[in-house]
Short mmCIF file of C-alpha atoms and ligand atoms in Angstrom, two decimals:
data_model
loop_
_atom_site.label_atom_id
_atom_site.label_comp_id
_atom_site.label_asym_id
_atom_site.label_seq_id
_atom_site.Cartn_x
_atom_site.Cartn_y
_atom_site.Cartn_z
CA MET A 1478 -0.37 0.08 -0.13
CA GLU A 1479 2.56 2.57 -1.15
CA ASN A 1480 -0.49 4.95 -2.20
CA ILE A 1481 -1.38 5.53 1.77
CA LYS A 1482 2.03 6.87 2.14
CA SER A 1483 1.61 9.33 -0.52
CA TYR A 1484 -1.91 10.10 0.54
CA VAL A 1485 -0.51 10.89 4.00
CA LEU A 1486 2.15 13.31 2.96
CA GLN A 1487 -0.07 15.31 0.51
CA HIS A 1488 -2.79 15.67 3.53
CA LYS A 1489 -0.61 15.64 6.93
CA ASP A 1490 -1.27 19.50 7.24
CA ARG A 1491 -4.61 19.15 6.75
CA PHE A 1492 -5.09 15.76 9.30
CA ILE A 1493 -2.99 18.02 11.82
CA ASN A 1494 -5.12 20.83 11.53
CA GLU A 1495 -8.27 19.40 11.83
CA LEU A 1496 -6.77 17.45 15.05
CA ILE A 1497 -5.91 20.64 16.17
CA GLU A 1498 -9.47 21.81 15.85
CA LEU A 1499 -11.21 18.65 17.75
CA LEU A 1500 -8.62 19.60 20.44
CA LYS A 1501 -9.42 23.07 21.25
CA ILE A 1502 -13.00 21.94 22.27
CA PRO A 1503 -12.42 21.23 26.56
CA SER A 1504 -14.33 18.00 26.27
CA VAL A 1505 -13.76 16.78 30.23
CA SER A 1506 -16.50 14.39 31.32
CA ALA A 1507 -15.63 14.52 34.91
CA ASP A 1508 -16.64 18.19 34.94
CA ALA A 1509 -19.99 18.99 34.89
CA SER A 1510 -18.99 23.05 33.81
CA TYR A 1511 -17.60 21.45 30.49
CA ALA A 1512 -21.14 19.40 30.07
CA GLN A 1513 -22.27 21.67 26.56
CA ASP A 1514 -18.20 21.39 25.16
CA VAL A 1515 -18.71 17.38 25.73
CA ILE A 1516 -21.79 17.77 23.34
CA ASP A 1517 -19.98 20.24 21.13
CA THR A 1518 -17.30 17.35 20.79
CA SER A 1519 -19.74 14.80 19.84
CA GLU A 1520 -21.36 17.03 16.93
CA ALA A 1521 -17.63 17.66 15.39
CA VAL A 1522 -16.72 13.76 15.58
CA LYS A 1523 -20.13 12.90 13.96
CA ILE A 1524 -19.35 15.52 11.20
CA SER A 1525 -15.95 14.06 10.70
CA LEU A 1526 -16.92 10.48 10.08
CA GLU A 1527 -19.73 11.88 7.70
CA LYS A 1528 -16.77 14.08 5.67
CA ALA A 1529 -14.56 10.65 5.76
CA GLY A 1530 -17.38 8.75 3.95
CA CYS A 1531 -19.29 6.77 6.60
CA ASP A 1532 -22.93 6.46 4.80
CA PHE A 1533 -24.84 6.60 8.31
CA VAL A 1534 -23.75 8.53 11.10
CA GLU A 1535 -26.25 9.70 14.22
CA ILE A 1536 -25.96 10.98 17.61
CA CYS A 1537 -27.19 8.23 20.16
CA ASP A 1538 -28.73 9.74 23.18
CA THR A 1539 -28.09 7.86 26.22
CA PRO A 1540 -28.88 8.48 29.74
CA GLY A 1541 -25.22 10.58 30.37
CA TYR A 1542 -22.95 11.82 27.45
CA PRO A 1543 -24.10 11.19 23.58
CA ILE A 1544 -22.51 7.86 21.86
CA VAL A 1545 -21.86 8.96 18.18
CA TYR A 1546 -22.19 5.87 15.85
CA GLY A 1547 -21.01 5.40 11.64
CA GLU A 1548 -21.09 3.00 9.48
CA LYS A 1549 -19.81 2.17 6.33
CA ILE A 1550 -21.74 -1.16 4.83
CA ILE A 1551 -20.26 -2.24 1.28
CA ASP A 1552 -21.27 -5.82 1.59
CA PRO A 1553 -23.14 -7.40 4.14
CA THR A 1554 -21.21 -10.91 3.53
CA LEU A 1555 -17.89 -9.32 3.99
CA PRO A 1556 -16.48 -8.75 7.63
CA THR A 1557 -17.21 -6.10 9.26
CA VAL A 1558 -14.62 -4.24 11.73
CA LEU A 1559 -16.05 -2.25 14.70
CA VAL A 1560 -13.64 0.77 15.50
CA TYR A 1561 -14.24 2.34 19.27
CA GLY A 1562 -12.95 5.13 20.56
CA HIS A 1563 -13.51 7.96 23.16
CA TYR A 1564 -13.75 11.78 22.51
CA ASP A 1565 -13.83 12.87 26.30
CA VAL A 1566 -10.95 13.82 27.78
CA GLN A 1567 -9.00 13.90 31.31
CA PRO A 1568 -9.35 17.32 33.44
CA ALA A 1569 -6.31 19.16 32.62
CA ASP A 1570 -5.49 20.41 36.28
CA PRO A 1571 -3.27 21.12 37.88
CA MET A 1572 -2.90 23.97 35.09
CA GLU A 1573 -0.30 26.26 36.37
CA LEU A 1574 2.07 22.81 35.40
CA TRP A 1575 1.35 23.14 31.88
CA THR A 1576 3.87 24.85 29.29
CA SER A 1577 1.19 25.96 26.93
CA PRO A 1578 -2.63 26.14 27.57
CA PRO A 1579 -4.24 22.50 27.21
CA PHE A 1580 -6.98 23.73 25.49
CA GLU A 1581 -5.08 25.79 22.96
CA PRO A 1582 -2.69 23.19 21.24
CA VAL A 1583 0.41 23.37 19.58
CA ILE A 1584 3.46 21.42 17.90
CA LYS A 1585 6.84 21.39 20.04
CA LYS A 1586 9.74 19.53 19.54
CA THR A 1587 10.75 17.07 21.99
CA ASP A 1588 13.82 14.51 22.65
CA ILE A 1589 11.38 11.45 21.88
CA HIS A 1590 9.82 13.65 19.22
CA PRO A 1591 12.56 15.17 17.28
CA GLU A 1592 9.54 16.08 14.27
CA GLY A 1593 7.32 17.70 16.64
CA ALA A 1594 4.13 16.57 18.88
CA ILE A 1595 1.04 18.10 19.64
CA PHE A 1596 0.58 19.29 23.10
CA ALA A 1597 -3.09 19.48 24.20
CA ARG A 1598 -4.86 17.52 26.88
CA GLY A 1599 -6.57 14.37 24.98
CA ALA A 1600 -3.83 14.75 22.20
CA CYS A 1601 -3.38 11.15 22.87
CA ASP A 1602 -5.67 10.09 25.22
CA ASP A 1603 -7.66 9.44 22.77
CA LYS A 1604 -8.81 12.36 20.68
CA GLY A 1605 -5.67 11.79 18.54
CA GLN A 1606 -5.77 8.26 18.32
CA MET A 1607 -9.45 7.65 17.97
CA TYR A 1608 -8.68 10.58 15.02
CA MET A 1609 -6.57 8.19 13.25
CA HIS A 1610 -9.25 5.55 12.59
CA VAL A 1611 -11.18 8.90 11.00
CA LYS A 1612 -8.49 9.51 8.89
CA ALA A 1613 -7.55 5.96 8.02
CA LEU A 1614 -11.18 5.70 6.49
CA GLU A 1615 -11.10 8.50 4.52
CA TYR A 1616 -7.93 7.09 2.87
CA MET A 1617 -9.84 3.91 2.25
CA VAL A 1618 -13.08 5.52 0.76
CA GLN A 1619 -11.15 7.92 -1.35
CA SER A 1620 -8.94 5.50 -2.65
CA ASN A 1621 -11.54 2.45 -3.31
CA THR A 1622 -9.36 0.07 -1.04
CA LEU A 1623 -11.94 -0.49 1.83
CA PRO A 1624 -11.98 -4.18 1.69
CA CYS A 1625 -15.06 -4.45 4.30
CA ASN A 1626 -17.54 -3.36 6.45
CA VAL A 1627 -16.80 -0.61 9.20
CA LYS A 1628 -18.90 0.95 11.90
CA PHE A 1629 -17.61 3.73 14.40
CA MET A 1630 -18.90 3.74 17.94
CA ILE A 1631 -17.08 6.87 20.00
CA GLU A 1632 -18.41 7.65 23.41
CA GLY A 1633 -18.02 10.37 25.81
CA GLU A 1634 -17.92 9.21 29.07
CA GLU A 1635 -14.60 6.33 29.11
CA GLU A 1636 -13.05 8.66 31.82
CA VAL A 1637 -15.87 8.68 33.97
CA GLY A 1638 -16.36 4.67 33.82
CA SER A 1639 -18.42 4.00 30.57
CA LYS A 1640 -21.49 3.72 32.43
CA SER A 1641 -23.77 5.15 29.34
CA LEU A 1642 -21.76 2.73 26.96
CA SER A 1643 -22.65 -0.62 28.94
CA TRP A 1644 -26.54 0.65 28.59
CA PHE A 1645 -25.84 1.17 24.48
CA VAL A 1646 -24.15 -1.83 24.02
CA GLU A 1647 -26.56 -4.15 25.83
CA ARG A 1648 -29.43 -2.73 23.73
CA ASN A 1649 -27.68 -2.63 20.59
CA GLN A 1650 -26.16 -6.31 20.13
CA GLU A 1651 -27.63 -6.40 16.96
CA LYS A 1652 -26.53 -2.69 15.41
CA LEU A 1653 -23.08 -3.49 16.95
CA LYS A 1654 -22.61 -6.80 15.45
CA ASN A 1655 -19.03 -7.32 13.86
CA ASP A 1656 -15.94 -9.34 13.53
CA VAL A 1657 -13.23 -7.98 15.31
CA ILE A 1658 -13.47 -4.33 17.78
CA LEU A 1659 -10.32 -2.33 16.88
CA ILE A 1660 -9.32 0.23 19.29
CA SER A 1661 -6.48 2.83 19.69
CA ASP A 1662 -6.41 4.08 23.47
CA THR A 1663 -3.02 2.41 24.26
CA GLY A 1664 0.39 2.80 23.82
CA MET A 1665 3.51 1.08 22.32
CA ILE A 1666 7.16 0.36 23.14
CA SER A 1667 8.87 3.07 21.15
CA ASN A 1668 8.58 4.52 17.73
CA GLN A 1669 11.15 2.19 16.68
CA GLN A 1670 9.42 -1.08 18.25
CA PRO A 1671 5.77 -0.95 17.71
CA SER A 1672 3.87 -3.47 20.26
CA ILE A 1673 0.13 -4.90 20.46
CA THR A 1674 -1.33 -4.59 23.81
CA THR A 1675 -2.39 -8.31 25.01
CA GLY A 1676 -3.78 -7.56 28.26
CA LEU A 1677 -5.66 -4.84 30.26
CA ARG A 1678 -6.00 -4.52 34.02
CA GLY A 1679 -9.27 -4.39 35.80
CA LEU A 1680 -10.53 -1.80 38.14
CA SER A 1681 -12.20 -0.97 41.52
CA TYR A 1682 -12.16 2.58 42.22
CA VAL A 1683 -13.75 3.45 46.26
CA GLU A 1684 -14.35 6.51 48.14
CA VAL A 1685 -13.51 5.99 51.82
CA GLU A 1686 -14.70 8.59 54.70
CA VAL A 1687 -13.72 8.29 58.38
CA THR A 1688 -15.54 10.09 60.79
CA GLY A 1689 -14.51 10.78 64.37
CA PRO A 1690 -16.19 13.87 66.72
CA ASN A 1691 -19.26 15.26 65.28
CA ARG A 1692 -17.23 18.85 65.10
CA ASP A 1693 -13.86 19.87 64.31
CA LEU A 1694 -12.07 20.18 67.71
CA HIS A 1695 -9.31 22.13 69.29
CA SER A 1696 -6.53 19.63 69.38
CA GLY A 1697 -4.95 20.86 72.44
CA LEU A 1698 -8.49 20.69 74.56
CA TYR A 1699 -9.13 17.15 72.98
CA GLY A 1700 -6.17 15.73 71.50
CA GLY A 1701 -5.27 12.48 72.82
CA ALA A 1702 -8.59 11.66 74.43
CA VAL A 1703 -10.51 11.23 70.72
CA ALA A 1704 -9.64 9.36 67.94
CA ASN A 1705 -8.18 11.91 65.36
CA PRO A 1706 -9.97 10.46 61.74
CA ILE A 1707 -6.77 11.91 60.10
CA ASN A 1708 -4.43 9.77 62.09
CA VAL A 1709 -6.77 6.46 62.07
CA LEU A 1710 -7.61 6.85 58.13
CA ALA A 1711 -3.42 7.20 57.57
CA LYS A 1712 -3.03 4.11 59.94
CA MET A 1713 -5.37 2.10 58.03
CA ILE A 1714 -4.49 2.78 55.08
CA ALA A 1715 -1.05 1.97 55.73
CA SER A 1716 -1.99 -1.48 57.44
CA LEU A 1717 -3.69 -2.45 53.36
CA HIS A 1718 0.23 -3.34 52.30
CA ASP A 1719 2.34 -5.61 54.45
CA GLU A 1720 6.21 -5.26 54.44
CA ASP A 1721 6.57 -6.91 51.19
CA ASN A 1722 4.10 -4.65 49.55
CA HIS A 1723 1.57 -7.33 48.87
CA ILE A 1724 -1.90 -6.35 49.77
CA THR A 1725 -3.38 -7.25 52.63
CA ILE A 1726 -7.38 -7.78 52.26
CA PRO A 1727 -8.05 -11.46 52.89
CA GLY A 1728 -9.08 -13.09 49.72
CA PHE A 1729 -7.54 -10.23 47.81
CA TYR A 1730 -5.09 -12.87 45.95
CA ASP A 1731 -7.39 -15.68 45.66
CA ASN A 1732 -8.59 -15.85 42.07
CA VAL A 1733 -5.22 -13.88 40.46
CA GLN A 1734 -4.29 -16.02 37.53
CA GLU A 1735 -0.45 -16.44 38.13
CA LEU A 1736 1.99 -16.49 35.00
CA SER A 1737 4.28 -19.65 34.48
CA LEU A 1738 8.22 -18.81 34.74
CA GLU A 1739 8.09 -19.54 30.87
CA GLU A 1740 5.40 -16.73 30.50
CA ARG A 1741 7.20 -14.48 32.66
CA ALA A 1742 10.58 -15.19 30.51
CA GLU A 1743 8.59 -13.93 27.59
CA MET A 1744 7.55 -11.10 29.18
CA ALA A 1745 11.27 -10.39 30.10
CA LYS A 1746 12.44 -10.35 26.53
CA ALA A 1747 10.56 -6.88 25.80
CA PRO A 1748 13.09 -3.90 25.58
CA PHE A 1749 13.30 -1.87 28.92
CA ASN A 1750 15.78 -0.08 30.69
CA LEU A 1751 15.40 0.53 34.37
CA GLU A 1752 17.85 3.14 34.51
CA ASN A 1753 15.89 5.42 31.83
CA TYR A 1754 12.94 4.40 33.44
CA LYS A 1755 14.23 5.91 36.96
CA LYS A 1756 15.69 8.85 35.10
CA ALA A 1757 12.58 9.64 33.33
CA LEU A 1758 10.53 9.95 36.29
CA ASP A 1759 13.50 11.64 38.74
CA LEU A 1760 13.06 8.42 41.11
CA TYR A 1761 16.56 6.89 43.17
CA ASP A 1762 14.86 3.61 42.90
CA VAL A 1763 11.73 1.79 42.08
CA TYR A 1764 9.50 0.20 44.63
CA GLY A 1765 6.70 -2.19 44.90
CA GLU A 1766 5.66 -6.22 45.25
CA LYS A 1767 8.41 -8.28 46.26
CA GLY A 1768 9.19 -11.32 43.99
CA TYR A 1769 8.29 -9.13 40.78
CA VAL A 1770 10.07 -7.07 38.48
CA THR A 1771 8.70 -3.61 37.23
CA ASN A 1772 7.14 -4.74 34.32
CA GLU A 1773 5.27 -7.48 36.29
CA ARG A 1774 4.10 -5.14 39.03
CA ASN A 1775 2.93 -2.73 36.86
CA ALA A 1776 0.87 -5.23 34.19
CA ILE A 1777 0.42 -8.65 35.65
CA ARG A 1778 -0.08 -7.85 39.64
CA PRO A 1779 -2.88 -6.20 41.13
CA THR A 1780 -2.59 -3.19 43.03
CA LEU A 1781 -4.08 -0.92 45.47
CA ASP A 1782 -2.93 3.14 45.63
CA VAL A 1783 -4.45 6.27 47.28
CA ASN A 1784 -5.28 8.38 44.36
CA GLY A 1785 -6.28 11.45 46.73
CA ILE A 1786 -6.59 11.92 50.54
CA TRP A 1787 -7.79 15.19 52.63
CA GLY A 1788 -9.50 16.37 55.68
CA GLY A 1789 -8.82 18.77 58.16
CA TYR A 1790 -7.03 21.78 57.67
CA THR A 1791 -4.62 22.67 54.80
CA GLY A 1792 -4.71 25.99 54.34
CA GLU A 1793 -1.96 28.82 54.66
CA GLY A 1794 -0.60 28.93 58.08
CA ALA A 1795 -0.90 26.69 61.20
CA LYS A 1796 -4.56 25.88 62.67
CA THR A 1797 -4.87 23.60 65.78
CA VAL A 1798 -7.79 21.11 64.74
CA ILE A 1799 -8.84 17.64 64.72
CA ALA A 1800 -11.01 17.09 61.98
CA SER A 1801 -14.67 15.33 62.28
CA LYS A 1802 -13.66 13.48 58.95
CA ALA A 1803 -11.18 12.38 56.47
CA PHE A 1804 -11.39 11.34 53.23
CA ALA A 1805 -9.51 9.16 50.65
CA LYS A 1806 -10.02 7.77 46.91
CA ILE A 1807 -8.58 4.26 46.48
CA SER A 1808 -8.05 2.53 43.13
CA MET A 1809 -7.37 -1.01 42.84
CA ARG A 1810 -5.94 -2.41 39.55
CA LEU A 1811 -6.98 -5.86 39.05
CA VAL A 1812 -5.88 -8.73 37.10
CA PRO A 1813 -7.47 -11.40 34.82
CA ASN A 1814 -9.83 -13.39 36.80
CA GLN A 1815 -10.41 -11.15 39.73
CA ASP A 1816 -13.87 -9.94 39.96
CA TRP A 1817 -14.08 -5.92 40.50
CA GLU A 1818 -17.52 -6.24 42.21
CA GLN A 1819 -16.43 -9.28 44.25
CA ILE A 1820 -12.95 -7.03 45.21
CA THR A 1821 -14.77 -4.19 45.90
CA GLU A 1822 -17.05 -6.01 48.34
CA LEU A 1823 -13.83 -7.74 49.91
CA PHE A 1824 -12.11 -4.07 50.25
CA THR A 1825 -15.48 -3.00 52.27
CA LYS A 1826 -15.77 -5.94 54.51
CA HIS A 1827 -11.90 -5.41 55.40
CA PHE A 1828 -11.93 -1.65 55.73
CA ILE A 1829 -14.70 -1.39 57.50
CA SER A 1830 -13.05 -4.38 60.27
CA ILE A 1831 -10.07 -2.52 60.52
CA ALA A 1832 -11.56 0.34 61.83
CA PRO A 1833 -10.98 1.34 65.48
CA ALA A 1834 -13.70 1.64 68.06
CA GLY A 1835 -14.14 5.76 68.16
CA VAL A 1836 -14.41 6.31 64.55
CA ALA A 1837 -17.50 5.39 61.65
CA VAL A 1838 -15.89 4.07 58.54
CA LYS A 1839 -18.28 4.44 55.01
CA VAL A 1840 -17.06 2.94 51.93
CA LYS A 1841 -18.65 4.24 48.62
CA PRO A 1842 -18.05 2.53 45.50
CA HIS A 1843 -17.06 4.41 42.54
CA HIS A 1844 -16.99 2.41 39.10
CA GLY A 1845 -15.12 -0.55 37.78
CA GLY A 1846 -14.26 -2.96 35.02
CA GLN A 1847 -12.87 -6.24 34.50
CA GLY A 1848 -9.34 -6.88 33.52
CA TYR A 1849 -8.43 -8.80 29.51
CA VAL A 1850 -6.01 -10.95 28.30
CA THR A 1851 -6.24 -11.82 24.43
CA PRO A 1852 -4.22 -14.44 22.53
CA THR A 1853 -1.93 -13.52 19.71
CA ASP A 1854 -2.99 -16.58 17.30
CA SER A 1855 -6.52 -14.68 16.51
CA ILE A 1856 -6.45 -13.25 13.09
CA GLY A 1857 -7.07 -10.14 14.43
CA TYR A 1858 -3.83 -10.07 16.46
CA LYS A 1859 -1.77 -11.67 13.32
CA ALA A 1860 -3.06 -8.89 11.01
CA ALA A 1861 -2.43 -6.34 13.44
CA ASN A 1862 1.13 -7.48 13.42
CA MET A 1863 1.43 -8.16 9.69
CA ALA A 1864 0.37 -4.64 9.46
CA TYR A 1865 3.02 -2.96 11.89
CA THR A 1866 5.62 -4.97 10.72
CA GLU A 1867 4.92 -3.77 7.33
CA THR A 1868 5.18 -0.08 8.54
CA PHE A 1869 7.55 -0.18 11.17
CA GLY A 1870 10.04 -2.52 9.48
CA VAL A 1871 9.97 -4.59 12.53
CA PRO A 1872 7.49 -7.22 14.34
CA ALA A 1873 4.91 -6.02 17.19
CA ILE A 1874 6.14 -7.04 20.50
CA PRO A 1875 2.74 -8.39 22.48
CA VAL A 1876 2.69 -6.34 26.02
CA ARG A 1877 0.44 -6.85 28.81
CA SER A 1878 -0.51 -3.23 29.86
CA GLY A 1879 -1.06 -1.93 33.54
CA GLY A 1880 -3.78 0.62 32.52
CA SER A 1881 -8.12 0.05 32.10
CA ILE A 1882 -10.33 -0.26 29.17
CA PRO A 1883 -13.13 -1.67 31.51
CA ILE A 1884 -15.37 -1.81 28.14
CA VAL A 1885 -13.34 -4.31 26.48
CA ALA A 1886 -14.16 -7.08 28.71
CA LEU A 1887 -17.86 -6.05 28.39
CA PHE A 1888 -17.17 -6.13 24.73
CA GLU A 1889 -16.34 -9.52 24.45
CA LYS A 1890 -19.18 -10.74 26.81
CA GLU A 1891 -22.17 -8.82 24.93
CA LEU A 1892 -20.76 -8.79 21.51
CA LYS A 1893 -18.90 -11.77 21.85
CA SER A 1894 -15.60 -10.31 19.61
CA LYS A 1895 -12.27 -9.99 20.41
CA THR A 1896 -10.50 -6.94 20.99
CA ILE A 1897 -7.50 -5.96 19.11
CA LEU A 1898 -5.75 -3.36 20.66
CA MET A 1899 -3.63 -1.52 18.18
CA GLY A 1900 -2.16 1.38 20.35
CA PHE A 1901 0.45 4.24 19.14
CA GLY A 1902 0.80 6.53 22.15
CA LEU A 1903 4.30 6.52 24.55
CA ASP A 1904 4.51 5.92 28.12
CA SER A 1905 6.33 9.45 27.89
CA ASP A 1906 3.27 11.18 25.75
CA ALA A 1907 1.98 12.16 29.82
CA ILE A 1908 -2.02 11.14 29.46
CA HIS A 1909 -3.60 12.06 32.71
CA SER A 1910 -1.01 14.21 33.31
CA PRO A 1911 0.09 17.85 32.63
CA ASN A 1912 1.90 18.69 29.27
CA GLU A 1913 -0.31 15.57 27.57
CA HIS A 1914 0.95 15.20 23.51
CA PHE A 1915 1.09 13.00 20.61
CA GLY A 1916 3.81 12.62 18.47
CA ILE A 1917 3.51 13.59 14.47
CA PHE A 1918 5.25 10.69 13.65
CA ASN A 1919 2.61 8.27 15.91
CA TYR A 1920 -0.16 10.21 14.70
CA LEU A 1921 0.68 9.96 10.64
CA LYS A 1922 2.23 6.15 11.48
CA GLY A 1923 -1.16 5.45 12.78
CA ILE A 1924 -3.20 6.55 9.74
CA GLU A 1925 -0.69 4.74 8.04
CA THR A 1926 -0.70 1.04 9.82
CA ILE A 1927 -4.58 1.20 9.97
CA PRO A 1928 -5.78 0.53 6.78
CA LEU A 1929 -2.99 -2.21 6.45
CA PHE A 1930 -5.05 -3.70 9.28
CA TYR A 1931 -8.39 -3.77 7.09
CA LYS A 1932 -6.25 -5.21 4.17
CA TYR A 1933 -5.08 -8.29 6.44
CA PHE A 1934 -7.99 -9.08 8.26
CA VAL A 1935 -9.89 -9.72 5.52
CA GLU A 1936 -7.41 -11.30 3.55
CA LEU A 1937 -6.79 -13.65 6.89
CA SER A 1938 -10.77 -14.01 7.23
CA LYS A 1939 -11.48 -15.64 3.76
N1 LIG B 3041 -6.60 5.11 27.25
C1 LIG B 3041 -6.63 5.01 28.91
C2 LIG B 3041 -6.27 3.65 29.23
C3 LIG B 3041 -4.71 2.92 28.85
C4 LIG B 3041 -3.81 4.01 28.50
C5 LIG B 3041 -4.95 1.68 28.75
C6 LIG B 3041 -2.62 3.21 28.15
C7 LIG B 3041 -3.46 1.45 28.42
C8 LIG B 3041 -2.43 2.22 28.21
C9 LIG B 3041 -7.93 5.07 29.46
O1 LIG B 3041 -8.51 6.47 28.67
C10 LIG B 3041 -8.03 5.33 31.12
O2 LIG B 3041 -7.36 6.32 31.38
N2 LIG B 3041 -8.51 4.16 31.39
C11 LIG B 3041 -8.96 4.64 32.92
C12 LIG B 3041 -10.04 3.74 33.48
C13 LIG B 3041 -11.24 4.55 33.22
C14 LIG B 3041 -12.51 3.37 34.04
C15 LIG B 3041 -11.23 5.91 34.30
C16 LIG B 3041 -7.30 4.33 33.71
O3 LIG B 3041 -7.18 3.50 33.01
O4 LIG B 3041 -7.46 4.66 34.74
MN1 LIG B 3042 -8.29 6.58 26.91
MN1 LIG B 3043 -7.49 8.14 30.13
#
């Protein structure tokens, strides 16, 4: 497909400018003050799908943010690829750490992206990666090379748990029928070494509240005589890991799928440099569960992390006070076979059981989802690998990721199809962090690689 290369070269500036326009709309799903922007973004995605050549596009209302559905059915007897992506983005804060405003995209060069990267919230996660699929469709339609049917389902609530998408998928099984699901919402090892994500972790996200006295108290008059909810919460949280950094919740590891030594040896073959890893994060050393290396700790092992903790006085100066309440948000990343609802229950039971007398504890479950693993011998995986091999000159390496896209496990359950995770981001692209960016190289390589996936998938399906 030499043509795709020249098409990308010829239309490169327009592809970049169109993405920049999309990135200007602050579609932050977590913050209700951006609600109109989220809705405006769904409109923009709809128009882009129409322009790219879908013959039917609609905005589907849900109890939450709309889902953009589009399709081009060329022959019902041919295979169908379902593309999933999300047009919502994470909140941009802390704003002051951005070197340019998060919703005013600019192209800047970096060490890893010498040809430039687009800096904006959502550049990589997931507007840029989702838009590669729109442009790949444009190419296939323009060049008359679309070899099969295609459906698009782009949602606006991924960053807040995809509640409406579950609702939508359960109600639209026939409409969403497909032979393979294709997603670009993950990463790859480096711009020289592509990889295909073969696993995602599950997630259980909870919020805890510890209540002591019925009001904030003078820390001199009452200090030492009543339980301080912040002290207690800190102690309770600390007790959730033992000295080997194993999680202490009874039953937590019961269903964890252990990898064989052979599988772990296979994983260790993926290029990884611990010194560079530490340097990139300004760390003296890494930290984690005993008995596992970094790439295992963040992919095949479950974790428990506090995401935020608050209570009492945090303003300027000092205020002598014992707070009435303390709070924390806690996420548990899960591995295949761990059931997120069961883990949420185990956490809740345990957390309440370790509360000392003198405080009351509440646990509020937020959202969650199951983990996912996919085999490397499926037609979809092989087609993706052939596509990467052609555009990068080297085969892709299968890699299990630590991130979560809970909807992937639900797709398998409801739609009975496998998902291929063709990600083009890099870990250094700072998704969810200040200064998120997406390499121009990665964006264009994605557009170049995707049509090859279609081609090989159809060929291998015959
Ligand atoms: N695209 C990410 C997930 C991801 C990134 C997976 C990189 C693998 C590699 C997605 O948008 C995301 O942020 N997911 C959330 C979970 C969701 C339920 C809020 C996550 O992983 O924290
Ligand atoms: Mn994402
Ligand atoms: Mn995300």
